[in-house]
């Protein structure tokens, strides 16, 4: 039984397997409001698991297991927040990489952006360490030592990966249906070897933040995440947070790693991506629904974010030919 099987059993009301194709198992994660996210899992080696996460906005309480393992999370798009059993909150923003171990006990998982897309690599410090030793004999990786270095004194470190590591992380999404398990296994081994060979990461100043310190920012954030058809301004968001415009802008960027209006633009485009995947609305209508009166400007902004035009993005996610990131109906 894999760690994910145990998680599914412990969280049976929220997490369940819905399909398997030999290389992977697809799980549905049901959020508190009934919305369903998708997690595609791959058992790469004994004790080494990879997950592709595509989770819409929502929150889920969580009953975690506590295996001795190194967990690596990378956020491709959106945002992930984790409230731990000791009352701390971990926030992972777009492009950020998190390393944590069994000291981080999950209590509530939140996905504040319209869509979170990311990957998780879990390496058991017993079976996984032995598998890595067999697969990478020339590296002689001390997984316990690597875990201590990557997770720090508090059990969690969040950093921005360097260009080489970022390119490698992004390349996980380039794997199609041709021998996916073998190719993903090679990428995961390369990621571990690269992390082991990187002597100094650049951790964010705070991996943990007290929730009460950012409640005012979250009021402004909720406004930025809503009313996409309306002209919500920076001043509107600052007023909702009961802060001056300059203080709100500075504190928001420091807490979440992105300027407030850039965050609003990101939310608008991620909502548009959801509509392209899940509805038959025309592109011009979708553009209007996320605040773009000019379809050409919408298409240019969308392509700059997703590297595909809206029509190409829709065709790709409707084809269902990719190994991960496919669109399923909620069940």
PDB file of C-alpha atoms in Angstrom:
ATOM      1  CA  UNK A   1       0.000   0.000   0.000  1.00  0.00           C
ATOM      2  CA  UNK A   2       1.452   3.361  -1.044  1.00  0.00           C
ATOM      3  CA  UNK A   3       1.471   6.516   1.074  1.00  0.00           C
ATOM      4  CA  UNK A   4      -1.208   7.936  -1.175  1.00  0.00           C
ATOM      5  CA  UNK A   5      -3.382   4.858  -0.673  1.00  0.00           C
ATOM      6  CA  UNK A   6      -3.111   5.450   3.081  1.00  0.00           C
ATOM      7  CA  UNK A   7      -3.970   9.123   2.637  1.00  0.00           C
ATOM      8  CA  UNK A   8      -7.028   8.187   0.575  1.00  0.00           C
ATOM      9  CA  UNK A   9      -8.180   5.714   3.210  1.00  0.00           C
ATOM     10  CA  UNK A  10      -7.728   8.249   6.002  1.00  0.00           C
ATOM     11  CA  UNK A  11      -9.507  10.984   3.994  1.00  0.00           C
ATOM     12  CA  UNK A  12     -12.128   8.808   2.301  1.00  0.00           C
ATOM     13  CA  UNK A  13     -14.726  11.590   2.317  1.00  0.00           C
ATOM     14  CA  UNK A  14     -12.400  13.866   0.329  1.00  0.00           C
ATOM     15  CA  UNK A  15      -9.952  11.760  -1.670  1.00  0.00           C
ATOM     16  CA  UNK A  16     -10.726   8.746  -3.837  1.00  0.00           C
ATOM     17  CA  UNK A  17      -9.262   6.931  -6.812  1.00  0.00           C
ATOM     18  CA  UNK A  18     -11.402   7.261  -9.940  1.00  0.00           C
ATOM     19  CA  UNK A  19      -9.287   5.662 -12.684  1.00  0.00           C
ATOM     20  CA  UNK A  20      -5.987   3.931 -13.445  1.00  0.00           C
ATOM     21  CA  UNK A  21      -4.153   3.419 -16.720  1.00  0.00           C
ATOM     22  CA  UNK A  22      -1.165   1.308 -15.708  1.00  0.00           C
ATOM     23  CA  UNK A  23       1.283   4.185 -15.396  1.00  0.00           C
ATOM     24  CA  UNK A  24      -0.769   6.340 -13.056  1.00  0.00           C
ATOM     25  CA  UNK A  25      -3.777   6.500 -10.776  1.00  0.00           C
ATOM     26  CA  UNK A  26      -6.120   9.471 -10.889  1.00  0.00           C
ATOM     27  CA  UNK A  27      -7.678  10.736  -7.665  1.00  0.00           C
ATOM     28  CA  UNK A  28     -10.430  13.265  -7.115  1.00  0.00           C
ATOM     29  CA  UNK A  29      -9.986  15.682  -4.234  1.00  0.00           C
ATOM     30  CA  UNK A  30     -13.363  16.981  -3.064  1.00  0.00           C
ATOM     31  CA  UNK A  31     -13.209  20.405  -1.462  1.00  0.00           C
ATOM     32  CA  UNK A  32     -15.470  21.648   1.342  1.00  0.00           C
ATOM     33  CA  UNK A  33     -17.841  23.314  -1.147  1.00  0.00           C
ATOM     34  CA  UNK A  34     -18.084  20.160  -3.292  1.00  0.00           C
ATOM     35  CA  UNK A  35     -15.762  21.353  -6.070  1.00  0.00           C
ATOM     36  CA  UNK A  36     -13.434  18.588  -7.275  1.00  0.00           C
ATOM     37  CA  UNK A  37      -9.721  18.787  -8.032  1.00  0.00           C
ATOM     38  CA  UNK A  38      -7.598  16.278  -9.924  1.00  0.00           C
ATOM     39  CA  UNK A  39      -4.428  14.558  -8.684  1.00  0.00           C
ATOM     40  CA  UNK A  40      -2.572  12.193 -11.019  1.00  0.00           C
ATOM     41  CA  UNK A  41      -0.137   9.959  -9.114  1.00  0.00           C
ATOM     42  CA  UNK A  42       2.835   7.984 -10.418  1.00  0.00           C
ATOM     43  CA  UNK A  43       4.785   5.429  -8.370  1.00  0.00           C
ATOM     44  CA  UNK A  44       8.212   6.052  -9.865  1.00  0.00           C
ATOM     45  CA  UNK A  45      10.259   3.799  -7.581  1.00  0.00           C
ATOM     46  CA  UNK A  46       9.693   1.937  -4.357  1.00  0.00           C
ATOM     47  CA  UNK A  47       9.079   4.747  -1.869  1.00  0.00           C
ATOM     48  CA  UNK A  48       9.206   7.530  -4.500  1.00  0.00           C
ATOM     49  CA  UNK A  49       5.889   9.018  -5.690  1.00  0.00           C
ATOM     50  CA  UNK A  50       5.075  11.880  -8.041  1.00  0.00           C
ATOM     51  CA  UNK A  51       1.770  13.788  -8.137  1.00  0.00           C
ATOM     52  CA  UNK A  52       0.447  16.300 -10.661  1.00  0.00           C
ATOM     53  CA  UNK A  53      -2.094  18.556  -8.960  1.00  0.00           C
ATOM     54  CA  UNK A  54      -4.819  20.552 -10.699  1.00  0.00           C
ATOM     55  CA  UNK A  55      -7.010  22.011  -7.951  1.00  0.00           C
ATOM     56  CA  UNK A  56      -9.690  24.717  -8.276  1.00  0.00           C
ATOM     57  CA  UNK A  57     -10.334  27.334  -5.617  1.00  0.00           C
ATOM     58  CA  UNK A  58     -11.406  25.756  -2.336  1.00  0.00           C
ATOM     59  CA  UNK A  59     -10.443  24.422   1.082  1.00  0.00           C
ATOM     60  CA  UNK A  60     -10.160  20.920   2.510  1.00  0.00           C
ATOM     61  CA  UNK A  61      -9.515  19.769   6.061  1.00  0.00           C
ATOM     62  CA  UNK A  62      -6.930  17.033   6.065  1.00  0.00           C
ATOM     63  CA  UNK A  63      -6.005  13.963   8.073  1.00  0.00           C
ATOM     64  CA  UNK A  64      -2.323  13.535   7.320  1.00  0.00           C
ATOM     65  CA  UNK A  65      -0.052  10.577   7.843  1.00  0.00           C
ATOM     66  CA  UNK A  66       3.417  11.187   9.214  1.00  0.00           C
ATOM     67  CA  UNK A  67       5.887   9.077   7.243  1.00  0.00           C
ATOM     68  CA  UNK A  68       9.556   9.974   7.503  1.00  0.00           C
ATOM     69  CA  UNK A  69       9.903  11.509   4.092  1.00  0.00           C
ATOM     70  CA  UNK A  70      11.165  14.451   2.092  1.00  0.00           C
ATOM     71  CA  UNK A  71       8.353  16.208   0.253  1.00  0.00           C
ATOM     72  CA  UNK A  72       9.058  18.604  -2.605  1.00  0.00           C
ATOM     73  CA  UNK A  73       6.276  20.871  -3.924  1.00  0.00           C
ATOM     74  CA  UNK A  74       6.544  23.201  -6.893  1.00  0.00           C
ATOM     75  CA  UNK A  75       3.821  25.665  -7.877  1.00  0.00           C
ATOM     76  CA  UNK A  76       3.574  26.145 -11.622  1.00  0.00           C
ATOM     77  CA  UNK A  77       0.501  28.394 -11.375  1.00  0.00           C
ATOM     78  CA  UNK A  78      -1.829  29.684  -8.697  1.00  0.00           C
ATOM     79  CA  UNK A  79      -1.213  29.506  -4.958  1.00  0.00           C
ATOM     80  CA  UNK A  80      -1.275  26.893  -2.226  1.00  0.00           C
ATOM     81  CA  UNK A  81      -1.713  27.504   1.502  1.00  0.00           C
ATOM     82  CA  UNK A  82      -1.260  24.951   4.246  1.00  0.00           C
ATOM     83  CA  UNK A  83      -2.359  25.423   7.835  1.00  0.00           C
ATOM     84  CA  UNK A  84      -0.355  23.126  10.076  1.00  0.00           C
ATOM     85  CA  UNK A  85      -1.295  21.377  13.303  1.00  0.00           C
ATOM     86  CA  UNK A  86       0.715  23.902  15.341  1.00  0.00           C
ATOM     87  CA  UNK A  87      -1.197  26.887  13.918  1.00  0.00           C
ATOM     88  CA  UNK A  88       1.365  28.062  11.362  1.00  0.00           C
ATOM     89  CA  UNK A  89       0.522  28.820   7.748  1.00  0.00           C
ATOM     90  CA  UNK A  90       2.776  27.881   4.835  1.00  0.00           C
ATOM     91  CA  UNK A  91       2.179  29.829   1.627  1.00  0.00           C
ATOM     92  CA  UNK A  92       3.521  28.632  -1.714  1.00  0.00           C
ATOM     93  CA  UNK A  93       3.283  31.126  -4.574  1.00  0.00           C
ATOM     94  CA  UNK A  94       3.685  30.821  -8.311  1.00  0.00           C
ATOM     95  CA  UNK A  95       7.156  29.623  -9.315  1.00  0.00           C
ATOM     96  CA  UNK A  96       8.154  28.822  -5.730  1.00  0.00           C
ATOM     97  CA  UNK A  97       9.615  25.544  -4.509  1.00  0.00           C
ATOM     98  CA  UNK A  98       8.941  24.088  -1.038  1.00  0.00           C
ATOM     99  CA  UNK A  99      10.856  21.381   0.819  1.00  0.00           C
ATOM    100  CA  UNK A 100       9.385  19.916   3.996  1.00  0.00           C
ATOM    101  CA  UNK A 101       9.581  16.807   6.139  1.00  0.00           C
ATOM    102  CA  UNK A 102       7.371  14.952   8.622  1.00  0.00           C
ATOM    103  CA  UNK A 103       7.527  17.842  11.123  1.00  0.00           C
ATOM    104  CA  UNK A 104       4.938  19.634   8.976  1.00  0.00           C
ATOM    105  CA  UNK A 105       1.578  18.084   9.890  1.00  0.00           C
ATOM    106  CA  UNK A 106      -1.192  19.202   7.557  1.00  0.00           C
ATOM    107  CA  UNK A 107      -4.505  20.356   9.037  1.00  0.00           C
ATOM    108  CA  UNK A 108      -6.188  22.520   6.374  1.00  0.00           C
ATOM    109  CA  UNK A 109      -5.241  22.859   2.701  1.00  0.00           C
ATOM    110  CA  UNK A 110      -6.426  25.973   0.859  1.00  0.00           C
ATOM    111  CA  UNK A 111      -6.246  26.919  -2.807  1.00  0.00           C
ATOM    112  CA  UNK A 112      -7.128  30.649  -2.999  1.00  0.00           C
ATOM    113  CA  UNK A 113      -6.495  31.201  -6.725  1.00  0.00           C
ATOM    114  CA  UNK A 114      -8.993  30.107  -9.398  1.00  0.00           C
ATOM    115  CA  UNK A 115      -6.744  27.164 -10.277  1.00  0.00           C
ATOM    116  CA  UNK A 116      -3.650  25.674  -8.636  1.00  0.00           C
ATOM    117  CA  UNK A 117      -1.313  23.688 -10.886  1.00  0.00           C
ATOM    118  CA  UNK A 118       1.760  22.078  -9.393  1.00  0.00           C
ATOM    119  CA  UNK A 119       3.664  18.900  -8.690  1.00  0.00           C
ATOM    120  CA  UNK A 120       4.613  17.012  -5.532  1.00  0.00           C
ATOM    121  CA  UNK A 121       7.495  14.560  -5.166  1.00  0.00           C
ATOM    122  CA  UNK A 122       7.419  12.398  -2.016  1.00  0.00           C
ATOM    123  CA  UNK A 123      10.493  10.368  -1.062  1.00  0.00           C
ATOM    124  CA  UNK A 124      10.295   7.930   1.835  1.00  0.00           C
ATOM    125  CA  UNK A 125      13.463   8.152   3.917  1.00  0.00           C
ATOM    126  CA  UNK A 126      13.702   4.362   4.204  1.00  0.00           C
ATOM    127  CA  UNK A 127      12.421   2.616   1.077  1.00  0.00           C
ATOM    128  CA  UNK A 128      12.903   5.728  -1.069  1.00  0.00           C
ATOM    129  CA  UNK A 129      16.460   6.243   0.130  1.00  0.00           C
ATOM    130  CA  UNK A 130      17.325   2.630  -0.801  1.00  0.00           C
ATOM    131  CA  UNK A 131      15.721   3.058  -4.238  1.00  0.00           C
ATOM    132  CA  UNK A 132      17.693   6.263  -4.864  1.00  0.00           C
ATOM    133  CA  UNK A 133      20.905   4.532  -3.835  1.00  0.00           C
ATOM    134  CA  UNK A 134      20.268   1.805  -6.424  1.00  0.00           C
ATOM    135  CA  UNK A 135      19.214   4.267  -9.127  1.00  0.00           C
ATOM    136  CA  UNK A 136      21.963   6.853  -8.495  1.00  0.00           C
ATOM    137  CA  UNK A 137      24.949   4.853  -7.160  1.00  0.00           C
ATOM    138  CA  UNK A 138      27.458   7.426  -8.424  1.00  0.00           C
ATOM    139  CA  UNK A 139      25.827  10.232  -6.386  1.00  0.00           C
ATOM    140  CA  UNK A 140      25.903   8.481  -2.984  1.00  0.00           C
ATOM    141  CA  UNK A 141      22.998  10.627  -1.770  1.00  0.00           C
ATOM    142  CA  UNK A 142      22.542  10.825   1.991  1.00  0.00           C
ATOM    143  CA  UNK A 143      18.775  11.388   1.990  1.00  0.00           C
ATOM    144  CA  UNK A 144      18.565  12.118   5.726  1.00  0.00           C
ATOM    145  CA  UNK A 145      21.340  14.700   5.453  1.00  0.00           C
ATOM    146  CA  UNK A 146      19.809  16.198   2.302  1.00  0.00           C
ATOM    147  CA  UNK A 147      16.415  16.429   4.004  1.00  0.00           C
ATOM    148  CA  UNK A 148      17.896  18.256   7.005  1.00  0.00           C
ATOM    149  CA  UNK A 149      19.690  20.713   4.736  1.00  0.00           C
ATOM    150  CA  UNK A 150      16.684  21.390   2.517  1.00  0.00           C
ATOM    151  CA  UNK A 151      14.011  21.671   5.234  1.00  0.00           C
ATOM    152  CA  UNK A 152      15.977  23.681   7.809  1.00  0.00           C
ATOM    153  CA  UNK A 153      15.321  24.045  11.515  1.00  0.00           C
ATOM    154  CA  UNK A 154      11.544  24.472  11.160  1.00  0.00           C
ATOM    155  CA  UNK A 155      10.871  21.534   8.865  1.00  0.00           C
ATOM    156  CA  UNK A 156       9.985  23.678   5.833  1.00  0.00           C
ATOM    157  CA  UNK A 157      11.925  25.927   3.464  1.00  0.00           C
ATOM    158  CA  UNK A 158      10.418  27.870   0.563  1.00  0.00           C
ATOM    159  CA  UNK A 159      12.676  29.231  -2.165  1.00  0.00           C
ATOM    160  CA  UNK A 160      12.775  30.352  -5.765  1.00  0.00           C
ATOM    161  CA  UNK A 161      14.580  27.727  -7.882  1.00  0.00           C
ATOM    162  CA  UNK A 162      17.516  28.769 -10.028  1.00  0.00           C
ATOM    163  CA  UNK A 163      17.051  28.782 -13.836  1.00  0.00           C
ATOM    164  CA  UNK A 164      18.331  25.218 -14.303  1.00  0.00           C
ATOM    165  CA  UNK A 165      16.060  23.776 -11.650  1.00  0.00           C
ATOM    166  CA  UNK A 166      13.091  25.823 -12.825  1.00  0.00           C
ATOM    167  CA  UNK A 167      13.547  24.576 -16.409  1.00  0.00           C
ATOM    168  CA  UNK A 168      13.714  20.996 -15.156  1.00  0.00           C
ATOM    169  CA  UNK A 169      10.555  21.403 -13.053  1.00  0.00           C
ATOM    170  CA  UNK A 170       8.641  22.921 -15.966  1.00  0.00           C
ATOM    171  CA  UNK A 171       9.750  20.061 -18.235  1.00  0.00           C
ATOM    172  CA  UNK A 172       7.712  17.535 -16.205  1.00  0.00           C
ATOM    173  CA  UNK A 173       4.652  18.833 -18.077  1.00  0.00           C
ATOM    174  CA  UNK A 174       6.267  18.058 -21.446  1.00  0.00           C
ATOM    175  CA  UNK A 175       5.979  14.297 -20.934  1.00  0.00           C
ATOM    176  CA  UNK A 176       3.224  12.827 -23.099  1.00  0.00           C
ATOM    177  CA  UNK A 177       1.853   9.301 -23.382  1.00  0.00           C
ATOM    178  CA  UNK A 178       5.090   7.788 -24.759  1.00  0.00           C
ATOM    179  CA  UNK A 179       6.715   5.795 -21.907  1.00  0.00           C
ATOM    180  CA  UNK A 180       5.622   8.336 -19.276  1.00  0.00           C
ATOM    181  CA  UNK A 181       6.671   6.363 -16.210  1.00  0.00           C
ATOM    182  CA  UNK A 182      10.265   5.852 -17.350  1.00  0.00           C
ATOM    183  CA  UNK A 183      10.657   9.449 -18.490  1.00  0.00           C
ATOM    184  CA  UNK A 184       9.136  10.928 -15.321  1.00  0.00           C
ATOM    185  CA  UNK A 185      11.366   8.648 -13.244  1.00  0.00           C
ATOM    186  CA  UNK A 186      14.443  10.045 -15.012  1.00  0.00           C
ATOM    187  CA  UNK A 187      13.304  13.625 -14.415  1.00  0.00           C
ATOM    188  CA  UNK A 188      12.660  12.947 -10.735  1.00  0.00           C
ATOM    189  CA  UNK A 189      16.119  11.406 -10.333  1.00  0.00           C
ATOM    190  CA  UNK A 190      17.639  14.426 -12.066  1.00  0.00           C
ATOM    191  CA  UNK A 191      15.748  16.743  -9.711  1.00  0.00           C
ATOM    192  CA  UNK A 192      17.064  14.942  -6.622  1.00  0.00           C
ATOM    193  CA  UNK A 193      20.625  14.898  -8.009  1.00  0.00           C
ATOM    194  CA  UNK A 194      20.402  18.616  -8.842  1.00  0.00           C
ATOM    195  CA  UNK A 195      19.083  19.487  -5.374  1.00  0.00           C
ATOM    196  CA  UNK A 196      21.867  17.424  -3.796  1.00  0.00           C
ATOM    197  CA  UNK A 197      24.473  19.184  -5.952  1.00  0.00           C
ATOM    198  CA  UNK A 198      23.159  22.694  -5.150  1.00  0.00           C
ATOM    199  CA  UNK A 199      25.010  23.788  -2.001  1.00  0.00           C
ATOM    200  CA  UNK A 200      23.035  26.966  -1.330  1.00  0.00           C
ATOM    201  CA  UNK A 201      19.348  27.616  -1.937  1.00  0.00           C
ATOM    202  CA  UNK A 202      17.836  31.100  -1.638  1.00  0.00           C
ATOM    203  CA  UNK A 203      15.072  30.649   0.929  1.00  0.00           C
ATOM    204  CA  UNK A 204      12.289  33.158   1.282  1.00  0.00           C
ATOM    205  CA  UNK A 205      12.682  35.268   4.406  1.00  0.00           C
ATOM    206  CA  UNK A 206       9.722  33.548   6.075  1.00  0.00           C
ATOM    207  CA  UNK A 207       8.547  30.042   5.264  1.00  0.00           C
ATOM    208  CA  UNK A 208       5.852  30.421   7.921  1.00  0.00           C
ATOM    209  CA  UNK A 209       3.567  33.402   8.545  1.00  0.00           C
ATOM    210  CA  UNK A 210       1.097  33.995  11.330  1.00  0.00           C
ATOM    211  CA  UNK A 211      -2.436  34.078   9.982  1.00  0.00           C
ATOM    212  CA  UNK A 212      -3.440  37.059  12.085  1.00  0.00           C
ATOM    213  CA  UNK A 213      -0.617  39.103  10.513  1.00  0.00           C
ATOM    214  CA  UNK A 214      -2.139  38.947   7.040  1.00  0.00           C
ATOM    215  CA  UNK A 215      -5.887  38.957   7.656  1.00  0.00           C
ATOM    216  CA  UNK A 216      -6.194  42.523   6.365  1.00  0.00           C
ATOM    217  CA  UNK A 217      -4.273  41.607   3.212  1.00  0.00           C
ATOM    218  CA  UNK A 218      -6.603  38.668   2.629  1.00  0.00           C
ATOM    219  CA  UNK A 219      -9.618  41.001   2.671  1.00  0.00           C
ATOM    220  CA  UNK A 220      -8.023  42.943  -0.158  1.00  0.00           C
ATOM    221  CA  UNK A 221      -7.067  39.709  -1.873  1.00  0.00           C
ATOM    222  CA  UNK A 222     -10.658  38.445  -1.857  1.00  0.00           C
ATOM    223  CA  UNK A 223     -11.709  41.588  -3.695  1.00  0.00           C
ATOM    224  CA  UNK A 224      -8.931  41.138  -6.256  1.00  0.00           C
ATOM    225  CA  UNK A 225     -10.134  37.558  -6.850  1.00  0.00           C
ATOM    226  CA  UNK A 226     -13.727  38.560  -7.575  1.00  0.00           C
ATOM    227  CA  UNK A 227     -15.937  40.700  -9.824  1.00  0.00           C
ATOM    228  CA  UNK A 228     -13.786  40.135 -12.885  1.00  0.00           C
ATOM    229  CA  UNK A 229     -16.191  42.026 -15.111  1.00  0.00           C
ATOM    230  CA  UNK A 230     -15.847  45.134 -12.917  1.00  0.00           C
ATOM    231  CA  UNK A 231     -12.989  47.650 -12.756  1.00  0.00           C
ATOM    232  CA  UNK A 232     -11.566  46.838  -9.327  1.00  0.00           C
ATOM    233  CA  UNK A 233      -8.684  49.223  -8.615  1.00  0.00           C
ATOM    234  CA  UNK A 234      -5.666  49.066  -6.339  1.00  0.00           C
ATOM    235  CA  UNK A 235      -7.342  51.728  -4.210  1.00  0.00           C
ATOM    236  CA  UNK A 236     -10.466  49.545  -3.859  1.00  0.00           C
ATOM    237  CA  UNK A 237      -8.361  46.606  -2.634  1.00  0.00           C
ATOM    238  CA  UNK A 238      -6.372  48.794  -0.238  1.00  0.00           C
ATOM    239  CA  UNK A 239      -9.604  50.187   1.220  1.00  0.00           C
ATOM    240  CA  UNK A 240     -10.904  46.650   1.756  1.00  0.00           C
ATOM    241  CA  UNK A 241      -7.701  45.885   3.668  1.00  0.00           C
ATOM    242  CA  UNK A 242      -7.985  49.126   5.688  1.00  0.00           C
ATOM    243  CA  UNK A 243      -4.518  50.137   4.516  1.00  0.00           C
ATOM    244  CA  UNK A 244      -3.078  52.976   2.493  1.00  0.00           C
ATOM    245  CA  UNK A 245      -2.395  52.158  -1.156  1.00  0.00           C
ATOM    246  CA  UNK A 246       1.389  52.240  -0.675  1.00  0.00           C
ATOM    247  CA  UNK A 247       1.290  50.036   2.465  1.00  0.00           C
ATOM    248  CA  UNK A 248      -1.096  47.547   0.878  1.00  0.00           C
ATOM    249  CA  UNK A 249       0.994  47.285  -2.281  1.00  0.00           C
ATOM    250  CA  UNK A 250       4.249  46.784  -0.360  1.00  0.00           C
ATOM    251  CA  UNK A 251       2.866  44.330   2.212  1.00  0.00           C
ATOM    252  CA  UNK A 252       0.910  42.320  -0.385  1.00  0.00           C
ATOM    253  CA  UNK A 253       3.979  41.811  -2.596  1.00  0.00           C
ATOM    254  CA  UNK A 254       6.110  40.866   0.408  1.00  0.00           C
ATOM    255  CA  UNK A 255       3.562  38.351   1.741  1.00  0.00           C
ATOM    256  CA  UNK A 256       2.508  36.731  -1.537  1.00  0.00           C
ATOM    257  CA  UNK A 257       5.454  37.323  -3.863  1.00  0.00           C
ATOM    258  CA  UNK A 258       3.433  39.162  -6.512  1.00  0.00           C
ATOM    259  CA  UNK A 259       2.126  42.763  -6.858  1.00  0.00           C
ATOM    260  CA  UNK A 260      -1.622  43.030  -6.160  1.00  0.00           C
ATOM    261  CA  UNK A 261      -2.772  44.054  -9.643  1.00  0.00           C
ATOM    262  CA  UNK A 262      -0.557  41.405 -11.247  1.00  0.00           C
ATOM    263  CA  UNK A 263      -2.284  38.927  -8.955  1.00  0.00           C
ATOM    264  CA  UNK A 264      -5.682  40.134 -10.147  1.00  0.00           C
ATOM    265  CA  UNK A 265      -4.630  39.748 -13.788  1.00  0.00           C
ATOM    266  CA  UNK A 266      -3.382  36.228 -13.017  1.00  0.00           C
ATOM    267  CA  UNK A 267      -6.713  35.321 -11.388  1.00  0.00           C
ATOM    268  CA  UNK A 268      -8.664  36.650 -14.370  1.00  0.00           C
ATOM    269  CA  UNK A 269      -6.645  34.592 -16.829  1.00  0.00           C
ATOM    270  CA  UNK A 270      -6.751  31.435 -14.691  1.00  0.00           C
ATOM    271  CA  UNK A 271     -10.539  31.785 -14.489  1.00  0.00           C
ATOM    272  CA  UNK A 272     -10.602  32.138 -18.264  1.00  0.00           C
ATOM    273  CA  UNK A 273      -8.542  28.940 -18.562  1.00  0.00           C
ATOM    274  CA  UNK A 274     -11.100  27.113 -16.410  1.00  0.00           C
ATOM    275  CA  UNK A 275     -13.932  28.336 -18.616  1.00  0.00           C
ATOM    276  CA  UNK A 276     -12.072  27.219 -21.742  1.00  0.00           C
ATOM    277  CA  UNK A 277     -11.637  23.742 -20.271  1.00  0.00           C
ATOM    278  CA  UNK A 278     -15.096  23.255 -18.806  1.00  0.00           C
ATOM    279  CA  UNK A 279     -17.574  25.237 -20.942  1.00  0.00           C
ATOM    280  CA  UNK A 280     -18.479  25.765 -24.591  1.00  0.00           C
ATOM    281  CA  UNK A 281     -18.670  29.552 -24.276  1.00  0.00           C
ATOM    282  CA  UNK A 282     -17.139  31.491 -27.145  1.00  0.00           C
ATOM    283  CA  UNK A 283     -13.737  33.058 -26.635  1.00  0.00           C
ATOM    284  CA  UNK A 284     -15.109  36.588 -27.013  1.00  0.00           C
ATOM    285  CA  UNK A 285     -17.707  35.917 -24.312  1.00  0.00           C
ATOM    286  CA  UNK A 286     -15.079  34.440 -21.997  1.00  0.00           C
ATOM    287  CA  UNK A 287     -12.923  37.512 -22.574  1.00  0.00           C
ATOM    288  CA  UNK A 288     -15.825  39.741 -21.488  1.00  0.00           C
ATOM    289  CA  UNK A 289     -16.546  37.615 -18.430  1.00  0.00           C
ATOM    290  CA  UNK A 290     -12.996  38.168 -17.134  1.00  0.00           C
ATOM    291  CA  UNK A 291     -12.928  41.876 -17.870  1.00  0.00           C
ATOM    292  CA  UNK A 292     -11.420  42.089 -21.369  1.00  0.00           C
ATOM    293  CA  UNK A 293     -13.585  44.104 -23.740  1.00  0.00           C
ATOM    294  CA  UNK A 294     -11.125  43.556 -26.584  1.00  0.00           C
ATOM    295  CA  UNK A 295     -10.792  39.846 -27.557  1.00  0.00           C
ATOM    296  CA  UNK A 296      -7.437  40.484 -29.242  1.00  0.00           C
ATOM    297  CA  UNK A 297      -5.950  41.925 -26.061  1.00  0.00           C
ATOM    298  CA  UNK A 298      -7.367  38.994 -24.123  1.00  0.00           C
ATOM    299  CA  UNK A 299      -5.807  36.489 -26.547  1.00  0.00           C
ATOM    300  CA  UNK A 300      -2.418  38.229 -26.319  1.00  0.00           C
ATOM    301  CA  UNK A 301      -2.511  38.297 -22.501  1.00  0.00           C
ATOM    302  CA  UNK A 302      -3.630  34.657 -22.349  1.00  0.00           C
ATOM    303  CA  UNK A 303      -0.873  33.506 -24.729  1.00  0.00           C
ATOM    304  CA  UNK A 304       1.742  35.419 -22.719  1.00  0.00           C
ATOM    305  CA  UNK A 305       0.664  33.529 -19.580  1.00  0.00           C
ATOM    306  CA  UNK A 306      -0.095  30.047 -20.920  1.00  0.00           C
ATOM    307  CA  UNK A 307       2.188  29.990 -24.005  1.00  0.00           C
ATOM    308  CA  UNK A 308      -0.841  29.074 -26.135  1.00  0.00           C
ATOM    309  CA  UNK A 309      -3.708  30.981 -27.674  1.00  0.00           C
ATOM    310  CA  UNK A 310      -7.130  30.450 -26.042  1.00  0.00           C
ATOM    311  CA  UNK A 311      -8.272  28.223 -28.921  1.00  0.00           C
ATOM    312  CA  UNK A 312      -5.071  26.136 -28.766  1.00  0.00           C
ATOM    313  CA  UNK A 313      -5.414  25.808 -24.999  1.00  0.00           C
ATOM    314  CA  UNK A 314      -9.018  24.629 -25.332  1.00  0.00           C
ATOM    315  CA  UNK A 315      -8.129  22.090 -28.027  1.00  0.00           C
ATOM    316  CA  UNK A 316      -5.229  20.717 -25.974  1.00  0.00           C
ATOM    317  CA  UNK A 317      -7.280  20.251 -22.814  1.00  0.00           C
ATOM    318  CA  UNK A 318     -10.213  18.746 -24.674  1.00  0.00           C
ATOM    319  CA  UNK A 319      -8.090  16.190 -26.516  1.00  0.00           C
ATOM    320  CA  UNK A 320      -7.486  14.064 -23.398  1.00  0.00           C
ATOM    321  CA  UNK A 321      -4.326  12.684 -25.011  1.00  0.00           C
ATOM    322  CA  UNK A 322      -1.930  13.943 -22.376  1.00  0.00           C
ATOM    323  CA  UNK A 323      -0.912  11.730 -19.505  1.00  0.00           C
ATOM    324  CA  UNK A 324      -1.733  14.351 -16.858  1.00  0.00           C
ATOM    325  CA  UNK A 325      -3.692  17.573 -16.698  1.00  0.00           C
ATOM    326  CA  UNK A 326      -6.745  16.066 -18.388  1.00  0.00           C
ATOM    327  CA  UNK A 327     -10.235  17.404 -17.740  1.00  0.00           C
ATOM    328  CA  UNK A 328     -12.692  15.087 -15.982  1.00  0.00           C
ATOM    329  CA  UNK A 329     -16.237  15.816 -14.921  1.00  0.00           C
ATOM    330  CA  UNK A 330     -16.782  15.924 -11.169  1.00  0.00           C
ATOM    331  CA  UNK A 331     -18.117  12.764  -9.682  1.00  0.00           C
TER     332      UNK A 331
END
